[in-house]
Short mmCIF file of C-alpha atoms in Angstrom, two decimals:
data_model
loop_
_atom_site.label_atom_id
_atom_site.label_comp_id
_atom_site.label_asym_id
_atom_site.label_seq_id
_atom_site.Cartn_x
_atom_site.Cartn_y
_atom_site.Cartn_z
CA MET A 87 85.18 46.40 126.64
CA VAL A 88 81.49 47.03 125.91
CA PRO A 89 81.13 48.75 122.50
CA THR A 90 79.64 52.24 122.51
CA PRO A 91 76.36 52.98 120.69
CA ASN A 92 78.33 54.87 118.03
CA ALA A 93 80.63 51.88 117.51
CA VAL A 94 77.65 49.56 117.11
CA TYR A 95 76.08 52.00 114.65
CA ARG A 96 79.26 52.16 112.54
CA ARG A 97 79.55 48.38 112.40
CA LEU A 98 75.95 48.02 111.24
CA TYR A 99 76.24 50.93 108.83
CA GLU A 100 79.33 49.53 107.15
CA GLY A 101 77.94 46.00 107.02
CA VAL A 102 74.67 47.06 105.42
CA ASN A 103 76.31 49.25 102.79
CA HIS A 104 78.92 46.67 101.89
CA ARG A 105 76.19 44.08 101.39
CA LEU A 106 74.07 46.44 99.30
CA ARG A 107 76.82 46.47 96.66
CA SER A 108 75.99 42.96 95.47
CA PHE A 109 72.67 42.08 97.15
CA ALA A 110 70.06 40.77 94.70
CA GLY A 111 72.58 40.90 91.89
CA GLY A 112 73.39 44.55 92.58
CA ARG A 113 69.80 45.71 92.06
CA PHE A 114 70.07 48.08 95.02
CA ALA A 115 73.71 49.09 94.54
CA HIS A 116 72.76 52.67 93.75
CA ARG A 117 71.41 52.98 97.30
CA CYS A 118 74.83 52.45 98.85
CA ARG A 119 76.06 55.26 101.03
CA PRO A 120 79.75 56.14 101.45
CA VAL A 121 81.80 53.97 103.78
CA SER A 122 85.37 54.98 102.92
CA ILE A 123 85.32 58.77 103.45
CA MET A 124 88.58 60.65 103.12
CA PHE A 125 89.41 64.36 103.33
CA LEU A 126 92.63 65.38 101.54
CA LEU A 127 93.03 68.70 103.31
CA THR A 128 96.11 69.63 101.27
CA GLU A 129 98.27 68.27 98.48
CA LEU A 130 101.37 70.05 99.77
CA CYS A 131 104.01 68.49 101.99
CA ASN A 132 107.21 69.52 103.80
CA ALA A 133 108.85 66.09 103.53
CA ARG A 134 110.91 64.91 100.55
CA CYS A 135 110.00 61.23 100.41
CA VAL A 136 111.62 58.94 97.86
CA HIS A 137 108.32 57.15 97.26
CA CYS A 138 106.09 60.22 96.81
CA ASP A 139 106.21 63.33 94.63
CA ILE A 140 103.50 65.35 96.37
CA TRP A 141 106.21 67.48 98.02
CA LYS A 142 107.07 68.82 94.55
CA ASN A 143 103.74 70.67 94.43
CA LYS A 144 104.24 74.39 94.99
CA GLY A 145 102.11 77.50 95.25
CA LYS A 146 98.82 78.43 96.84
CA GLU A 147 95.97 75.95 96.83
CA ASP A 148 92.40 76.84 95.94
CA SER A 149 91.12 75.11 99.06
CA PRO A 150 87.70 75.35 100.69
CA SER A 151 87.64 77.57 103.75
CA ALA A 152 87.52 76.14 107.25
CA SER A 153 83.85 77.14 107.34
CA GLN A 154 83.12 75.23 104.14
CA TRP A 155 84.85 72.13 105.47
CA ARG A 156 82.82 72.39 108.70
CA THR A 157 79.63 72.60 106.66
CA VAL A 158 80.56 69.38 104.89
CA LEU A 159 81.19 67.69 108.23
CA ASP A 160 77.86 68.87 109.59
CA ASP A 161 76.06 67.72 106.43
CA LEU A 162 77.70 64.30 106.62
CA ARG A 163 76.68 63.94 110.27
CA SER A 164 73.05 64.83 109.54
CA TRP A 165 72.96 62.51 106.53
CA LEU A 166 75.05 59.49 107.57
CA GLY A 167 75.33 59.63 111.34
CA PRO A 168 78.54 59.09 113.36
CA VAL A 169 80.50 57.28 110.63
CA SER A 170 84.25 56.92 110.13
CA LEU A 171 86.33 59.65 108.49
CA VAL A 172 89.99 60.10 107.55
CA PHE A 173 91.90 63.41 107.42
CA THR A 174 95.07 63.25 105.34
CA GLY A 175 97.12 65.04 102.68
CA GLY A 176 99.88 65.78 101.65
CA GLU A 177 100.72 66.76 105.18
CA ALA A 178 97.37 67.66 106.70
CA LEU A 179 98.88 69.66 109.57
CA LEU A 180 100.18 72.23 107.09
CA LYS A 181 96.66 73.61 107.09
CA PRO A 182 96.39 76.00 110.07
CA TYR A 183 92.77 74.96 110.66
CA ALA A 184 93.46 71.19 110.53
CA THR A 185 93.32 70.61 114.29
CA GLU A 186 90.23 72.84 114.57
CA LEU A 187 88.48 70.66 111.96
CA ALA A 188 89.62 67.54 113.77
CA ALA A 189 88.13 68.81 117.01
CA HIS A 190 84.88 69.67 115.23
CA ALA A 191 84.67 66.19 113.67
CA SER A 192 85.31 64.55 117.03
CA SER A 193 82.69 66.71 118.74
CA ARG A 194 80.11 65.56 116.18
CA GLY A 195 80.72 61.92 117.08
CA PHE A 196 82.69 60.84 114.03
CA TRP A 197 85.32 58.14 114.40
CA LEU A 198 88.25 60.16 113.04
CA GLU A 199 91.63 58.95 111.85
CA PHE A 200 94.20 61.72 111.36
CA LEU A 201 97.33 61.02 109.27
CA THR A 202 100.59 62.93 109.67
CA HIS A 203 104.28 62.32 109.00
CA GLY A 204 105.12 63.75 112.42
CA TYR A 205 107.96 66.00 111.24
CA TRP A 206 107.22 68.98 113.46
CA LYS A 207 109.87 70.83 115.44
CA ASP A 208 107.15 72.79 117.22
CA GLN A 209 105.28 70.16 119.22
CA LYS A 210 102.44 72.57 120.06
CA ARG A 211 100.80 71.52 116.80
CA ILE A 212 101.02 67.88 117.86
CA GLU A 213 99.62 68.67 121.29
CA GLN A 214 96.71 70.49 119.66
CA LEU A 215 96.08 67.46 117.47
CA ALA A 216 96.04 65.18 120.49
CA LEU A 217 93.62 67.46 122.37
CA ALA A 218 91.32 67.49 119.33
CA GLN A 219 90.59 63.88 120.39
CA PRO A 220 90.62 61.97 117.12
CA SER A 221 90.01 58.25 117.49
CA ARG A 222 93.30 57.32 115.90
CA ILE A 223 96.44 59.21 114.94
CA THR A 224 98.42 57.51 112.21
CA ILE A 225 102.07 58.42 111.72
CA SER A 226 104.29 57.41 108.82
CA VAL A 227 107.33 55.47 110.08
CA ASP A 228 109.27 53.68 107.35
CA GLY A 229 112.21 52.63 109.48
CA VAL A 230 114.00 53.24 112.75
CA GLY A 231 116.77 55.84 112.82
CA ALA A 232 118.70 56.74 109.67
CA VAL A 233 116.63 54.49 107.39
CA HIS A 234 113.47 56.50 108.04
CA SER A 235 115.28 59.82 107.64
CA LYS A 236 116.79 58.75 104.32
CA ILE A 237 113.43 57.60 102.95
CA ARG A 238 111.74 60.79 104.12
CA GLY A 239 114.45 63.04 102.66
CA ARG A 240 115.69 64.95 105.73
CA GLU A 241 118.60 64.02 108.02
CA ASP A 242 116.70 64.64 111.25
CA PHE A 243 113.36 63.20 110.19
CA PHE A 244 113.33 60.22 112.53
CA GLU A 245 114.30 62.33 115.53
CA HIS A 246 111.31 64.62 115.02
CA THR A 247 108.93 61.77 114.21
CA ASN A 248 110.03 59.93 117.35
CA ARG A 249 109.50 63.10 119.39
CA THR A 250 106.00 63.43 117.96
CA ILE A 251 105.16 59.87 119.00
CA GLU A 252 106.48 60.50 122.50
CA THR A 253 104.42 63.70 122.71
CA LEU A 254 101.27 61.83 121.71
CA VAL A 255 101.95 59.13 124.28
CA ARG A 256 102.58 61.75 126.99
CA VAL A 257 99.51 63.90 126.24
CA ARG A 258 97.28 60.85 126.05
CA SER A 259 98.45 59.77 129.51
CA GLU A 260 98.35 63.22 131.10
CA SER A 261 94.91 64.11 129.73
CA GLY A 262 93.28 60.70 130.08
CA LEU A 263 92.55 60.49 126.35
CA ARG A 264 91.82 57.30 124.47
CA TYR A 265 93.09 57.81 120.94
CA ARG A 266 95.15 55.03 119.43
CA ILE A 267 98.54 55.58 117.80
CA LEU A 268 99.15 53.63 114.61
CA LEU A 269 102.44 53.65 112.73
CA LYS A 270 102.19 53.16 108.96
CA THR A 271 105.13 51.56 107.19
CA VAL A 272 105.51 51.30 103.42
CA ILE A 273 107.41 48.16 102.40
CA MET A 274 110.00 49.07 99.76
CA GLU A 275 113.52 48.28 98.60
CA GLN A 276 115.05 50.79 101.00
CA ASN A 277 113.71 49.19 104.19
CA LEU A 278 113.35 45.46 103.45
CA GLY A 279 116.07 44.61 105.93
CA CYS A 280 114.62 46.51 108.88
CA LEU A 281 110.85 46.02 108.79
CA SER A 282 110.94 43.96 111.96
CA GLU A 283 112.64 46.84 113.80
CA VAL A 284 109.54 48.98 113.24
CA ALA A 285 107.34 46.22 114.68
CA ARG A 286 109.49 46.06 117.81
CA TYR A 287 109.55 49.86 118.06
CA ALA A 288 105.74 49.96 117.80
CA THR A 289 105.12 47.30 120.42
CA ARG A 290 104.14 49.39 123.41
CA GLU A 291 100.84 50.21 125.11
CA GLY A 292 98.33 51.86 122.79
CA VAL A 293 100.63 51.72 119.76
CA ALA A 294 100.75 49.35 116.76
CA VAL A 295 102.04 49.27 113.18
CA PHE A 296 100.34 48.63 109.85
CA TYR A 297 102.35 47.66 106.76
CA GLN A 298 101.42 48.41 103.19
CA PRO A 299 103.32 47.67 99.96
CA ILE A 300 105.00 50.29 97.81
CA GLU A 301 102.96 51.72 94.96
CA GLN A 302 103.81 54.07 92.12
CA ASN A 303 104.89 57.46 93.46
CA TYR A 304 101.90 59.66 94.23
CA ASN A 305 101.58 62.76 92.04
CA THR A 306 103.23 61.14 89.02
CA ALA A 307 101.84 60.28 85.60
CA GLU A 308 100.22 56.86 85.41
CA ASN A 309 102.64 54.15 84.28
CA PRO A 310 101.41 50.52 84.36
CA THR A 311 104.99 49.22 84.30
CA TRP A 312 106.43 51.65 86.84
CA PHE A 313 107.80 48.84 89.00
CA LEU A 314 110.19 47.67 86.28
CA ASN A 315 112.50 50.64 86.78
CA SER A 316 111.50 52.13 90.13
CA PRO A 317 114.28 52.43 92.74
CA THR A 318 111.70 51.77 95.47
CA TRP A 319 110.41 48.47 94.08
CA PRO A 320 112.09 45.42 95.72
CA HIS A 321 114.79 44.22 93.34
CA ASP A 322 114.58 40.66 94.68
CA PRO A 323 110.97 39.38 94.97
CA ALA A 324 112.11 36.45 97.12
CA ALA A 325 113.69 38.84 99.63
CA ALA A 326 110.45 40.82 99.81
CA VAL A 327 108.49 37.63 100.41
CA ARG A 328 110.85 36.56 103.20
CA ALA A 329 110.53 39.98 104.83
CA VAL A 330 106.74 39.77 104.85
CA GLN A 331 106.81 36.19 106.10
CA GLU A 332 108.97 37.37 108.99
CA LEU A 333 106.31 39.95 109.84
CA ILE A 334 103.71 37.17 109.93
CA ARG A 335 105.92 35.29 112.37
CA LEU A 336 106.35 38.39 114.55
CA LYS A 337 102.60 38.98 114.56
CA ARG A 338 102.04 35.42 115.73
CA SER A 339 104.60 35.98 118.48
CA GLY A 340 102.57 38.88 119.86
CA LEU A 341 104.14 42.02 118.42
CA HIS A 342 101.71 44.89 117.81
CA ILE A 343 101.09 44.43 114.08
CA ASP A 344 97.62 45.39 112.82
CA ASN A 345 97.70 43.58 109.46
CA THR A 346 95.77 40.35 109.18
CA GLU A 347 97.56 37.32 107.79
CA GLU A 348 95.27 37.55 104.75
CA GLN A 349 96.52 41.07 104.10
CA PHE A 350 100.11 39.89 104.35
CA GLU A 351 99.35 37.07 101.91
CA ALA A 352 97.93 39.64 99.48
CA ILE A 353 101.10 41.75 99.83
CA ILE A 354 103.22 38.70 99.01
CA ARG A 355 101.21 38.02 95.86
CA TYR A 356 101.51 41.64 94.82
CA PHE A 357 105.30 41.56 95.14
CA LEU A 358 105.38 38.38 93.04
CA ASP A 359 102.95 39.61 90.38
CA PRO A 360 102.66 43.42 90.46
CA ALA A 361 101.36 43.77 86.90
CA SER A 362 98.20 41.80 87.68
CA LEU A 363 97.59 43.04 91.20
CA GLN A 364 98.52 46.71 91.27
CA ARG A 365 94.95 47.83 90.57
CA VAL A 366 93.37 45.96 93.46
CA THR A 367 96.29 46.88 95.71
CA GLN A 368 95.84 50.59 95.02
CA ALA A 369 92.11 50.23 95.64
CA HIS A 370 92.76 48.40 98.95
CA VAL A 371 90.59 45.47 97.86
CA ALA A 372 93.34 42.90 97.28
CA VAL A 373 91.88 40.52 99.87
CA GLN A 374 88.57 40.35 97.97
CA LYS A 375 88.20 37.44 95.56
CA LYS A 376 85.90 39.44 93.30
CA PRO A 377 86.59 43.15 93.80
CA LEU A 378 83.60 45.44 93.35
CA CYS A 379 83.65 48.98 91.98
CA VAL A 380 85.03 51.35 94.63
CA GLY A 381 82.64 54.02 93.37
CA LEU A 382 79.87 52.26 95.29
CA THR A 383 81.20 53.25 98.72
CA MET A 384 84.24 55.53 98.28
CA LEU A 385 83.97 59.28 98.89
CA GLN A 386 87.14 61.32 98.62
CA LEU A 387 87.26 65.09 99.00
CA GLN A 388 90.26 66.66 97.30
CA SER A 389 92.16 69.70 98.57
CA ASN A 390 90.40 71.99 96.04
CA GLY A 391 86.94 70.77 97.05
CA ASP A 392 86.53 68.29 94.21
CA VAL A 393 84.73 65.08 95.08
CA THR A 394 85.94 61.79 93.58
CA ILE A 395 84.59 58.27 93.96
CA CYS A 396 87.38 56.51 92.06
CA ASN A 397 91.04 57.42 91.72
CA HIS A 398 90.89 56.61 88.02
CA ARG A 399 87.84 58.71 87.15
CA PRO A 400 87.10 62.44 86.97
CA ALA A 401 85.58 64.36 89.86
CA VAL A 402 81.80 64.09 90.21
CA GLY A 403 81.31 67.51 91.84
CA ASN A 404 82.80 70.15 94.12
CA ILE A 405 81.71 70.98 97.66
CA LYS A 406 82.14 74.71 97.01
CA GLU A 407 79.34 74.45 94.47
CA SER A 408 76.94 71.74 95.70
CA PRO A 409 76.01 70.00 98.97
CA ILE A 410 77.85 66.75 99.56
CA ARG A 411 74.71 64.59 99.69
CA GLN A 412 73.51 65.98 96.37
CA ILE A 413 76.89 65.26 94.79
CA TRP A 414 76.79 61.68 96.04
CA GLU A 415 73.24 60.95 94.95
CA ARG A 416 73.86 62.37 91.48
CA ARG A 417 77.26 60.70 91.02
CA THR A 418 78.08 58.79 87.85
CA ARG A 419 77.23 55.10 88.18
CA TYR A 420 80.65 53.79 87.23
CA TRP A 421 79.73 50.32 88.49
CA GLU A 422 77.23 50.05 85.63
CA GLN A 423 79.97 50.82 83.13
CA ALA A 424 83.37 49.20 82.46
CA CYS A 425 84.80 49.31 85.98
CA CYS A 426 88.58 49.68 86.10
CA LEU A 427 88.73 46.67 88.46
CA ALA A 428 87.03 44.38 85.92
CA GLY A 429 89.18 41.34 85.32
CA CYS A 430 91.12 41.86 88.54
CA ALA A 431 89.55 38.96 90.47
CA THR A 432 91.95 37.53 93.03
CA ASP A 433 90.63 33.99 93.39
CA SER A 434 94.19 32.75 93.89
CA LEU A 435 94.08 34.20 97.40
CA SER A 436 92.65 30.90 98.55
CA GLN A 437 95.92 29.20 97.59
CA PRO A 438 99.11 29.23 99.71
CA ALA A 439 101.28 32.19 98.81
CA ALA A 440 104.80 32.03 97.45
CA ASP A 441 104.92 28.27 96.85
CA GLY A 442 106.94 28.83 93.70
CA LEU A 443 109.37 31.73 93.40
CA PRO A 444 109.63 33.94 91.49
CA MET A 445 106.28 34.68 89.85
CA THR A 446 107.00 38.28 88.82
CA ARG A 447 106.08 38.83 85.19
CA SER A 448 108.97 39.23 82.83
CA ARG A 449 109.81 42.63 81.42
CA GLU A 450 108.61 41.49 78.00
CA GLU A 451 105.18 40.36 79.18
CA PRO A 452 102.50 43.09 78.85
CA PRO A 453 100.93 44.32 82.09
CA ILE A 454 97.29 43.90 82.89
CA GLY A 455 95.17 47.01 83.25
CA GLN A 456 95.80 50.72 82.80
CA ARG A 457 95.79 53.59 85.22
CA ARG A 458 94.42 57.03 84.44
CA SER A 459 96.96 59.85 84.14
#
């Protein structure tokens, strides 16, 4: 398939800005523009997931209006061009204007990924999302059948998620749309024995799965040793390694798995040595030998309008008070300070993973790095 002009633009845009981070010793790093742009439309959720505490948030949010969000989208388009965006939450579809914003982003030429858990009894919302024509719709699927429902905290969760996927497949076919459906699976203690089932479930036309390792529950106080007592952390590192190695085998056999083998290798290392690698795993830079400050290219808009460029640093502005470009250009230069990824180099990625098991640090050994509460 011949790439579209917008696709070519995005590839060049991302390549240039990634290279600017370290070109000439980082002399031009401050000229980087955002590459990883994420809108957290809400921090509320109607699931009850065992690996996330966002659903415990209650009450009304002080969110920007739909008009204010549209202004941000228009400003980004004028400033950056047709770049990639992500809409997520919480459960983004809880916002009544979520599909309207998705349609607006698509109409402006953005490559838009929309994340949802798919637990919607009323499929009209899902049909509206499909017709908004995002480039990719990502749905959380942590197992097939009862496993997924147990992890997500409601007895009928898988049934509704499955119905959502079938609706998206149907609408895409009926309307001649081209969005891709990606299932996102979190690897944890509760689903180690059935990860391959998700890969087989996802292997159909226009559908694939992406695996990511369990992290500390979202919306909880920072705890650098959370994995020592977490019920979601794999109790047997060797079993986790074998499960990931099986996914590598299934990918090689042709199942629709989006992870690269390098990403799977990084997941294996994380399960064997979480204390050293949790920082780079959370920052999604575990495949980099020398991780660079995420503040160079990350732009995250929180549900209250705050703008953050690092999950471990305070907000650098709010879109209800200042234009997004102004916030970015005046942001704190965290990369010139003590970056939270300093000392997290992952040079061992060039070595075969899991040659000697187990490598998990003992409970007495102090963890490396701290996370901000």
